[in-house]
Each structure stands twice: as structure tokens, then as C-alpha cells.
Short mmCIF file of C-alpha atoms and ligand atoms in Angstrom, two decimals:
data_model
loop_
_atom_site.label_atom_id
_atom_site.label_comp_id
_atom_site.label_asym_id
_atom_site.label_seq_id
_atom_site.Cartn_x
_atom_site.Cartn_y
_atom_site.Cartn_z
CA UNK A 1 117.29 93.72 98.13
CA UNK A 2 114.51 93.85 100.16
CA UNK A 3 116.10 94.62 103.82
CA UNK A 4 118.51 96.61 102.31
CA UNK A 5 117.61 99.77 101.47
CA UNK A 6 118.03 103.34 102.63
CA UNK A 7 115.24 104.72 104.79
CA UNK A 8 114.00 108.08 105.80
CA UNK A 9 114.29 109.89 108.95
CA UNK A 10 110.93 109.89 111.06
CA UNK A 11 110.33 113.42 111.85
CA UNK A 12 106.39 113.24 112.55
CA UNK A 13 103.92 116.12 111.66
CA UNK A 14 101.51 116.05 114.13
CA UNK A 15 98.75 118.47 112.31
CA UNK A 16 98.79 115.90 109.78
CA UNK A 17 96.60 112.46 109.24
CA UNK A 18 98.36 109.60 110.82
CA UNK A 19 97.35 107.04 108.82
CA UNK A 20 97.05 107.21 104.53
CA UNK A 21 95.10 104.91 101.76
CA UNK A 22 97.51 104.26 98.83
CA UNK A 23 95.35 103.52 95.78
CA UNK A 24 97.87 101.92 93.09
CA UNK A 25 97.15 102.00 89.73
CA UNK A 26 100.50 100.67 87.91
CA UNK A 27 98.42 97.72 86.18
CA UNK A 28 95.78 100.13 84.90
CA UNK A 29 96.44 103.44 84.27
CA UNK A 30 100.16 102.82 84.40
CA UNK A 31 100.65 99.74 81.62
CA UNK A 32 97.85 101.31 79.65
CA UNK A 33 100.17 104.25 78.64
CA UNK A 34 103.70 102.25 78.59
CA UNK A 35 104.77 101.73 74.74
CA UNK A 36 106.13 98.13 76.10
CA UNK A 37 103.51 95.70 76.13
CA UNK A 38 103.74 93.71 78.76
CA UNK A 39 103.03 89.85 78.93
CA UNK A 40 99.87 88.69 81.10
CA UNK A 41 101.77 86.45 83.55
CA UNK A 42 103.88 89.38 84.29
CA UNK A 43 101.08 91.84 84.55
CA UNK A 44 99.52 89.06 87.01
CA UNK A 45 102.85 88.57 89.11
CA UNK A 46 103.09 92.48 88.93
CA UNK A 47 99.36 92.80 90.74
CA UNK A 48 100.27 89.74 93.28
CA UNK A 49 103.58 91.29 93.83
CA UNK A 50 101.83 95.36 94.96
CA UNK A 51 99.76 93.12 97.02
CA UNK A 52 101.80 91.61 98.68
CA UNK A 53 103.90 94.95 99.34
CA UNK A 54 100.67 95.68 101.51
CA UNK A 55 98.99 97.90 98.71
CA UNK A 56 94.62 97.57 99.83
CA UNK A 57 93.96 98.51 96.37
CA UNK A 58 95.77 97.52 93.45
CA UNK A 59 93.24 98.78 89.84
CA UNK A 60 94.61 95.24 87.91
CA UNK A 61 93.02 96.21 84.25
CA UNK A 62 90.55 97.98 82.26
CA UNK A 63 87.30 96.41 80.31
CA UNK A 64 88.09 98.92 77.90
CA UNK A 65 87.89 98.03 73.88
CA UNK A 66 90.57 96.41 73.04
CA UNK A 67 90.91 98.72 69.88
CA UNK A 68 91.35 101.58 72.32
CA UNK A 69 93.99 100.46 74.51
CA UNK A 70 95.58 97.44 73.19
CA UNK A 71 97.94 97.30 76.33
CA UNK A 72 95.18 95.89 78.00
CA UNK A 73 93.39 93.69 75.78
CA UNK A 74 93.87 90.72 77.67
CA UNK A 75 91.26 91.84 80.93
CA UNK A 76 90.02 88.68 80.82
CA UNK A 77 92.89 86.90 81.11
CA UNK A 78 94.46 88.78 83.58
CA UNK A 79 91.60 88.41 85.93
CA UNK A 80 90.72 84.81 85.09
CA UNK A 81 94.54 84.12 86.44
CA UNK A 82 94.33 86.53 89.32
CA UNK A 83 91.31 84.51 90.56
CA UNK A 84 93.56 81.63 90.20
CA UNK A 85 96.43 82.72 92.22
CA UNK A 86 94.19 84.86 94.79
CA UNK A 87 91.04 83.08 94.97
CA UNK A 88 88.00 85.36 96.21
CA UNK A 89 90.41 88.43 97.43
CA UNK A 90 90.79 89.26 93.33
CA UNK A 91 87.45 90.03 92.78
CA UNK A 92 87.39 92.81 95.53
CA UNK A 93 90.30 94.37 92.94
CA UNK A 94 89.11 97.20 91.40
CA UNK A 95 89.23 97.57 87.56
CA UNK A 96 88.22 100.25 84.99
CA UNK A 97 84.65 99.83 83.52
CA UNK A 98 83.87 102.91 80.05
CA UNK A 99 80.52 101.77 79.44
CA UNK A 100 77.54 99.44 79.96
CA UNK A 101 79.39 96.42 77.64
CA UNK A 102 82.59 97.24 80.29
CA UNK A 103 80.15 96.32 83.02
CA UNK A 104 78.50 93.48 81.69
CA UNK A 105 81.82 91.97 81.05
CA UNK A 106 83.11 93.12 85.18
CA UNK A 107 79.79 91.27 85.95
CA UNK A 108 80.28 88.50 84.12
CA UNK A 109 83.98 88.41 85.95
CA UNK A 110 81.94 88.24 89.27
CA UNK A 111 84.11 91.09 90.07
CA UNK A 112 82.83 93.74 92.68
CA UNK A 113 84.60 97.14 92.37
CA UNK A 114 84.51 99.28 89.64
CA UNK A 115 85.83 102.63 88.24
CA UNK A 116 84.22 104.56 86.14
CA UNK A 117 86.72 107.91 84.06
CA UNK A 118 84.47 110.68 83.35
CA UNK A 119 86.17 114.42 82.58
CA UNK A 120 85.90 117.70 84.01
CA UNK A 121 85.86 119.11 80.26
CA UNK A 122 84.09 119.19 77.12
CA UNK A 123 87.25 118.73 74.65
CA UNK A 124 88.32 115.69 76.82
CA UNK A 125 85.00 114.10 76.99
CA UNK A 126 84.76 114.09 73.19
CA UNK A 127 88.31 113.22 72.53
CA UNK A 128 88.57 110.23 75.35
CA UNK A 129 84.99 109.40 75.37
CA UNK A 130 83.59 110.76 72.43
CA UNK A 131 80.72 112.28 74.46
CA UNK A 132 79.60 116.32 74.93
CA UNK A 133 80.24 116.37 78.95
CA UNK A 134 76.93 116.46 79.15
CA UNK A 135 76.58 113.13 77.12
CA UNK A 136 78.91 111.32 79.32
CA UNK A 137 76.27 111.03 82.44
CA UNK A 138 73.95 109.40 80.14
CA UNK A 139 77.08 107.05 79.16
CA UNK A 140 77.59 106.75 83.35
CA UNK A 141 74.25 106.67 84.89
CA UNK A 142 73.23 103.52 84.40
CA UNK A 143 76.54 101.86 84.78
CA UNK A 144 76.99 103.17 88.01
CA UNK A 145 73.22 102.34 89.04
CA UNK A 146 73.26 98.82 87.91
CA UNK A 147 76.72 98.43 89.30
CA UNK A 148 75.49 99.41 92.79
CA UNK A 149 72.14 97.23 92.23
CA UNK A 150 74.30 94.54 91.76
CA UNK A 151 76.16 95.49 95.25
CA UNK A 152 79.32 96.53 93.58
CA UNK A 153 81.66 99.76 94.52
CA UNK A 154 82.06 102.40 92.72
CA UNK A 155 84.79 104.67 92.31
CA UNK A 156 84.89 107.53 89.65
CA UNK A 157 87.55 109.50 88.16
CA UNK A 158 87.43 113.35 87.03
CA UNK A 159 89.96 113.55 84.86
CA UNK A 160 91.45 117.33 83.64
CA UNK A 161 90.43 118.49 87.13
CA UNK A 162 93.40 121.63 87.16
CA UNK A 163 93.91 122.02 83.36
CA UNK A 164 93.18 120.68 79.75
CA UNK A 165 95.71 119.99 77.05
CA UNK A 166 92.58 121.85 74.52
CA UNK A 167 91.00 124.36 77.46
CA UNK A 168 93.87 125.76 79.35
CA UNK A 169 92.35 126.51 82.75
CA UNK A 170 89.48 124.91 84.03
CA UNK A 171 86.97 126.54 86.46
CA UNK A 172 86.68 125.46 89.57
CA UNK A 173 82.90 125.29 89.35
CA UNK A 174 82.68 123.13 86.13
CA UNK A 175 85.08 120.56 88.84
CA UNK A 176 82.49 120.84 91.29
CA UNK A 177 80.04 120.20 88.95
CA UNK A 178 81.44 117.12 87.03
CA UNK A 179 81.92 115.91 90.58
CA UNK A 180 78.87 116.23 92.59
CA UNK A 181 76.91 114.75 89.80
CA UNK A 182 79.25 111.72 89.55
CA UNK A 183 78.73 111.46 93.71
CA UNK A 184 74.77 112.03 93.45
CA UNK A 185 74.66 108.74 90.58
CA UNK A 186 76.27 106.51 93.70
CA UNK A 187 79.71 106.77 93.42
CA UNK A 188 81.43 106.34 96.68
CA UNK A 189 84.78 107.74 96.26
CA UNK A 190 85.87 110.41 93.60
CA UNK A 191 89.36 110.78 92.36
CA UNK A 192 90.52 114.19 91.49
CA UNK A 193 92.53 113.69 88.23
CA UNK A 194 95.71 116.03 87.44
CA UNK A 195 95.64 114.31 84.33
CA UNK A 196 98.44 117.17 82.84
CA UNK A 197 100.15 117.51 86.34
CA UNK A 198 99.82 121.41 85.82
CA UNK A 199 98.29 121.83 89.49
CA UNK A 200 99.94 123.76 91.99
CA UNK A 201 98.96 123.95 96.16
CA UNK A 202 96.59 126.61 95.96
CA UNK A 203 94.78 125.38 93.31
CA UNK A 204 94.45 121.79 95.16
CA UNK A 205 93.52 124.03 98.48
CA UNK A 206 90.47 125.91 96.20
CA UNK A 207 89.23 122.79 94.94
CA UNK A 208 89.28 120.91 98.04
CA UNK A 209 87.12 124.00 99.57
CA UNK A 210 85.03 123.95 96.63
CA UNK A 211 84.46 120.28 96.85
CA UNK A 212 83.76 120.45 100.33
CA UNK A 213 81.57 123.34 100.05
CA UNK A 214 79.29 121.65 97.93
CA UNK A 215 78.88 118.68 100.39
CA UNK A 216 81.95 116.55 98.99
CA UNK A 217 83.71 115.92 102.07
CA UNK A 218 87.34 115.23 102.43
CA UNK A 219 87.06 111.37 103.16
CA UNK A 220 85.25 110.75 99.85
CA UNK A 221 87.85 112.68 97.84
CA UNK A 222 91.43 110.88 96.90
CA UNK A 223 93.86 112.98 94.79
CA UNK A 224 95.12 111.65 91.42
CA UNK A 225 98.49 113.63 91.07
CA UNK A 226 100.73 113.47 88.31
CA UNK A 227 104.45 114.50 88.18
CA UNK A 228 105.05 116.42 84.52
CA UNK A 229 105.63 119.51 86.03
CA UNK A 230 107.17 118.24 89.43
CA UNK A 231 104.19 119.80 91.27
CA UNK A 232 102.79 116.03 92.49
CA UNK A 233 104.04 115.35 95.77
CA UNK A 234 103.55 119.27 96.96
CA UNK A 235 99.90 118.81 95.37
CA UNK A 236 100.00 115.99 98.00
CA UNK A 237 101.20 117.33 100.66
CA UNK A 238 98.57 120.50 100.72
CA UNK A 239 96.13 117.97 100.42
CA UNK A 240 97.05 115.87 102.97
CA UNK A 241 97.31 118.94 105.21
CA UNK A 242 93.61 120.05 104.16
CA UNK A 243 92.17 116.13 105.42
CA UNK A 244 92.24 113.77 101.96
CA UNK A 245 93.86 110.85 103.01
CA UNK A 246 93.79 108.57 100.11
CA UNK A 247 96.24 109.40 96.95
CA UNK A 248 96.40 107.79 93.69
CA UNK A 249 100.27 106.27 92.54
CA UNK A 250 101.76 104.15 90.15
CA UNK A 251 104.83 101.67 90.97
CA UNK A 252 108.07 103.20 89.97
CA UNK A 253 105.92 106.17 88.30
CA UNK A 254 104.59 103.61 85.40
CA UNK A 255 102.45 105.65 82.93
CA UNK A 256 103.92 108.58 81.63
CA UNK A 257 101.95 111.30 80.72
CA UNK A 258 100.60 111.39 76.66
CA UNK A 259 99.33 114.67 76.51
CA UNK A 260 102.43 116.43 77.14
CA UNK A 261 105.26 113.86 75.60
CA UNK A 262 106.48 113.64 78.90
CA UNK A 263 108.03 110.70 80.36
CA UNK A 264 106.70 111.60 84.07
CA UNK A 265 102.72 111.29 84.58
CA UNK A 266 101.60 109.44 87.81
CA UNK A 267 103.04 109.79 90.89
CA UNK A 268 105.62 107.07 91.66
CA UNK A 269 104.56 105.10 94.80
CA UNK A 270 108.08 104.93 96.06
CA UNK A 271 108.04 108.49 96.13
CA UNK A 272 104.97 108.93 98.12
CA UNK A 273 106.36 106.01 100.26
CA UNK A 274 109.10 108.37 100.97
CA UNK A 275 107.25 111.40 102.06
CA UNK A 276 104.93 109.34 103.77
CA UNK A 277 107.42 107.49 105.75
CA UNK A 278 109.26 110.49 106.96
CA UNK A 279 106.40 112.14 108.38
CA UNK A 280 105.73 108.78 110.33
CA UNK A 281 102.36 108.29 108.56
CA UNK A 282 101.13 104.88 108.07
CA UNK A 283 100.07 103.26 105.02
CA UNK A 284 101.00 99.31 105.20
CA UNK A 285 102.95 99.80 102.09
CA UNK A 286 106.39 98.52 102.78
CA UNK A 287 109.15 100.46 100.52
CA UNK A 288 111.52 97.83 100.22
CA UNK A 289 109.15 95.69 98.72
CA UNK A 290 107.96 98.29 95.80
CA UNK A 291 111.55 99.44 94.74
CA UNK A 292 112.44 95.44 94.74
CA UNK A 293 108.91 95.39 92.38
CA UNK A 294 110.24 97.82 90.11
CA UNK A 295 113.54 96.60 89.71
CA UNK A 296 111.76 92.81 88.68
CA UNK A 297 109.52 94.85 86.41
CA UNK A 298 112.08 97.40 84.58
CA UNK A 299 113.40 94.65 82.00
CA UNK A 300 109.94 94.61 80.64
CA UNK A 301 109.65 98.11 79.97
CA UNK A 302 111.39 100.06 77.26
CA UNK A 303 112.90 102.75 80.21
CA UNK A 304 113.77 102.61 83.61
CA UNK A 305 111.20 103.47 86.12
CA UNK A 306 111.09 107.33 86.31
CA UNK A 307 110.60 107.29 90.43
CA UNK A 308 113.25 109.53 91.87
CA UNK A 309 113.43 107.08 94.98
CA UNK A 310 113.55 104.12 93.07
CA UNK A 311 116.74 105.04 91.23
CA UNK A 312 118.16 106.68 94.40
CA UNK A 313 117.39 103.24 96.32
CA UNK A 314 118.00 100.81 93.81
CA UNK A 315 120.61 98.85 94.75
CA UNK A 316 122.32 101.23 97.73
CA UNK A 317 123.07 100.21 100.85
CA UNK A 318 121.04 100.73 103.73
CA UNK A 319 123.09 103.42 105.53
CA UNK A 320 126.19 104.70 104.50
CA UNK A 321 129.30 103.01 105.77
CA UNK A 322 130.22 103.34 109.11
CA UNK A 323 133.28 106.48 109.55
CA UNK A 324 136.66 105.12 110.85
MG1 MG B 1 97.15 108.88 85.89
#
């Protein structure tokens, strides 16, 4: 399939960034909220295959309880094989760390990046974490310090950052907040969680200000969008305009969104792909390669892929047939 697909016309924007980090999550945040449970070797091939589509980072698991997210209770596994297949390149692959036990086990791993998921609201902290918001820096800080003593990265999430399932709206400043505090314990990069996709533009345009009034620059910021309302690749695109250049997506728009019953949460890489590929912005990501990925992956799931490019691409010709 892979030389055979449709592409888009390169019309470049020239206010725009020329060059864009994709930061896939389909193994982590995707898998972990698919019904299917998915085998390890195929979770394995699934992480070798985004790699080799030219995805820099690919999240491969979560050293989360098992009792929480049973999707992933094989961590171990998954990165015991990875390190077979990859040798030292899968221990640069970033995975999901809740708590201290989360990092023990990364360290034990020998793996050096981490993410840590912290929320931009009370009701979500106590539901997810089971933490006041103000309990859940106690739960981070010394994750995120002994993760950096040890020389790892450290990426965090703020999760409910335009809207909460319990909350409705949530203020700008309490974003800020969650935000700069997550930056000032070490944190490198911080990823700007739609969690119920209910952003618009403007609202992405007022945080980004916010952010970058409170000395959170745009190249430390990546934006977590999520499709449930259809709002995630115009959520992109005003971010990409204001200077963030790295975006969080899931292969084939894995994940689905549990707070709303929806079958669209995370941004579909091919989708992005799209946009991004139009505009003539690079990312190293080659498109083919991703809808040919989701296609290998679909029989293990329990739906097709909900990426509007995938099932426009899958299996069409590249162009449409010459006219007589
Ligand atoms: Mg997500």
C-alpha cells in the first residue's frame, strides 16, 4: 500500500513553522483506552512499526498499576522486547510514570524519558489520581526530581486544560498555575491536555498568551488535542500559527475519549499528517507508512480506526485515473 496512496496538494504557509515534532502516543494513551486488548508482540511491532514511519517519539506504555489500566499491564514486557528488537534506541522511548513505585520500576528498566499526568482540576485529580490538586505535587515532586537526578527527561501532562467532565470551564489561571509549577519541579516539556476536546481557537490563543506570559514559552509547550467535538485540528492550527511546534497524536485516532462515550478522543496522526503535509511543513513522518500501520493494526481492535484520512486513504489509488 505503501507508495500508493493519495497525497495532498503543497500549498505552503509561509507565516507558519516549517518544520513540526509529532509526539505519538497510540501505545500509551491510545491502547490504554481501547476495549480490545491487544497482545504484547503486537503492541511491540506496533511501536517498531511508528518508528520506523519516522515518528522521534513514540510513548510505548505506562508503569501504571496494573489494577488501573489492565490494557497495559504487561510494561515490562513490552519494554523488555523493545530493548530486544531496538537495542539502546528503546530506552530513549518515553513511557508514563504515576508515582514514585512507576519510577522505580522506569529505573529499574534503565529507561531515560519519562511522563508524568498531573490535572488542571481538583475533581480530576481526585478521580484519576485520587489526590486534592494540591496533593498531586507532593505525589510529583520527587518523581520528577529523582528522575532528573538520575539524568532522565521529563515530560508532564496537564490534563482538563479547556474543560472538565465535573467543572465545566476551567480558568485560565488555575492552567497557568498547574503548569508553571509542573515546569519549576524540572519538567522540560509540558503538554497541554484537551482531555474532553471541548477547546476552541481562542481559547488555545488565551492559553498560549497566558502560558507565555508567565514565562512558559512556546517551544516548551506541545498541544494534546482531542477530536470529540471536531475542534482538534483547528485547535492545531491556531497553535501552530501562535509558535508551538510539537502536537500530541495517536495512529489512526486510537483512544477514544471515556469521559464523553465518544468514539473520537486523540487526534489521529494521519490527520495531522494531512494538514501538515499540505502546508509543506516537515515532520519526518511519512503518511503512507501510518495509514499502512493502521490498516495492520485494525483487526486487533474491536472498530476501525476513527482517522478521517485513514478511511479516505485506505486502500485508494494514488490519483484518480487519468481522463480519456
Ligand atoms: Mg489523549
Amino acid at each position: 500500500m505503501s507508495e500508493q496512496v493519495r497525497r495532498p496538494q503543497v500549498v505552503p504557509d509561509p507565516s507558519l513553522p516549517d518544520r513540526v515534532t509529532i509526539y505519538e502516543v497510540g501505545p500509551r494513551d491510545g491502547l490504554q483506552n481501547e476495549k480490545a486488548v491487544v497482545p504484547t508482540a503486537v503492541k511491540v511491532d506496533l511501536v517498531e512499526r511508528l518508528l520506523d514511519a519516522g515518528l522521534p517519539y513514540v510513548e510505548a506504555t505506562s508503569l501504571v498499576h496494573p489494577r488501573w489500566v489492565p490494557q497495559l499491564a504487561d510494561a515490562e514486557e513490552v519494554v523488555a522486547a523493545l530493548v530486544r528488537r531496538l537495542g539502546d534506541r528503546a530506552y530513549d522511548l518515553p513511557v508514563l510514570v504515576p508515582n514514585e513505585r512507576g519510577l522505580e520500576r522506569a529505573y529499574d528498566l534503565g529507561l531515560r524519558h519519562i511522563a508524568v499526568f498531573a490535572s488542571a482540576t481538583d475533581s480530576f485529580a481526585r478521580r484519576n489520581l485520587n489526590r486534592s490538586l494540591d496533593e498531586q505535587y507532593a505525589m510529583f515532586e520527587p518523581v520528577v526530581a529523582r528522575a532528573r537526578a538520575a539524568g532522565m527527561r521529563v515530560r508532564a501532562y496537564v490534563s482538563m486544560c479547556f474543560g472538565d467532565p465535573w467543572e465545566g470551564d476551567v480558568p485560565l489561571d488555575q492552567v497557568v498555575a498547574a503548569g508553571k509549577r509542573l515546569m519549576d519541579l524540572g519538567a522540560e516539556q509540558l503538554s497541554l491536555g484537551d482531555t474532553i476536546g471541548v477547546g476552541t481557537p481562542g481559547h488555545v490563543v488565551a492559553l498560549l498568551d497566558a502560558l507565555n506570559e508567565a514565562g512558559l514559552p512556546d517551544d516548551v509547550l506541545a498541544l494534546h488535542a482531542h477530536d470529540t467535538y471536531g475542534q482538534a485540528l483547528g485547535n492545531v492550527a491556531a497553535a501552530l500559527r501562535h509558535g508551538v511546534t510539537t502536537f500530541d497524536t495517536s495512529a489512526g485516532g486510537l483512544g477514544g475519549c471515556p469521559y464523553a462515550e465518544s468514539a473520537t478522543g486523540n487526534l489521529a496522526t494521519e490527520d495531522l499528517l494531512w494538514m501538515l503535509e499540505g502546508l509543506g511543513i516537515r515532520t519526518g513522518v511519512s503518511l503512507p507508512r501510518l495509514v499502512e500501520t493502521s490498516a495492520w493494526l485494525e483487526p486487533h481492535l474491536d472498530h476501525a480506526p476513527v482517522s478521517r484520512a485513514y478511511q479516505a486513504l485506505r486502500g485508494t489509488p494514488a490519483q484518480p485515473a487519468a481522463r480519456r
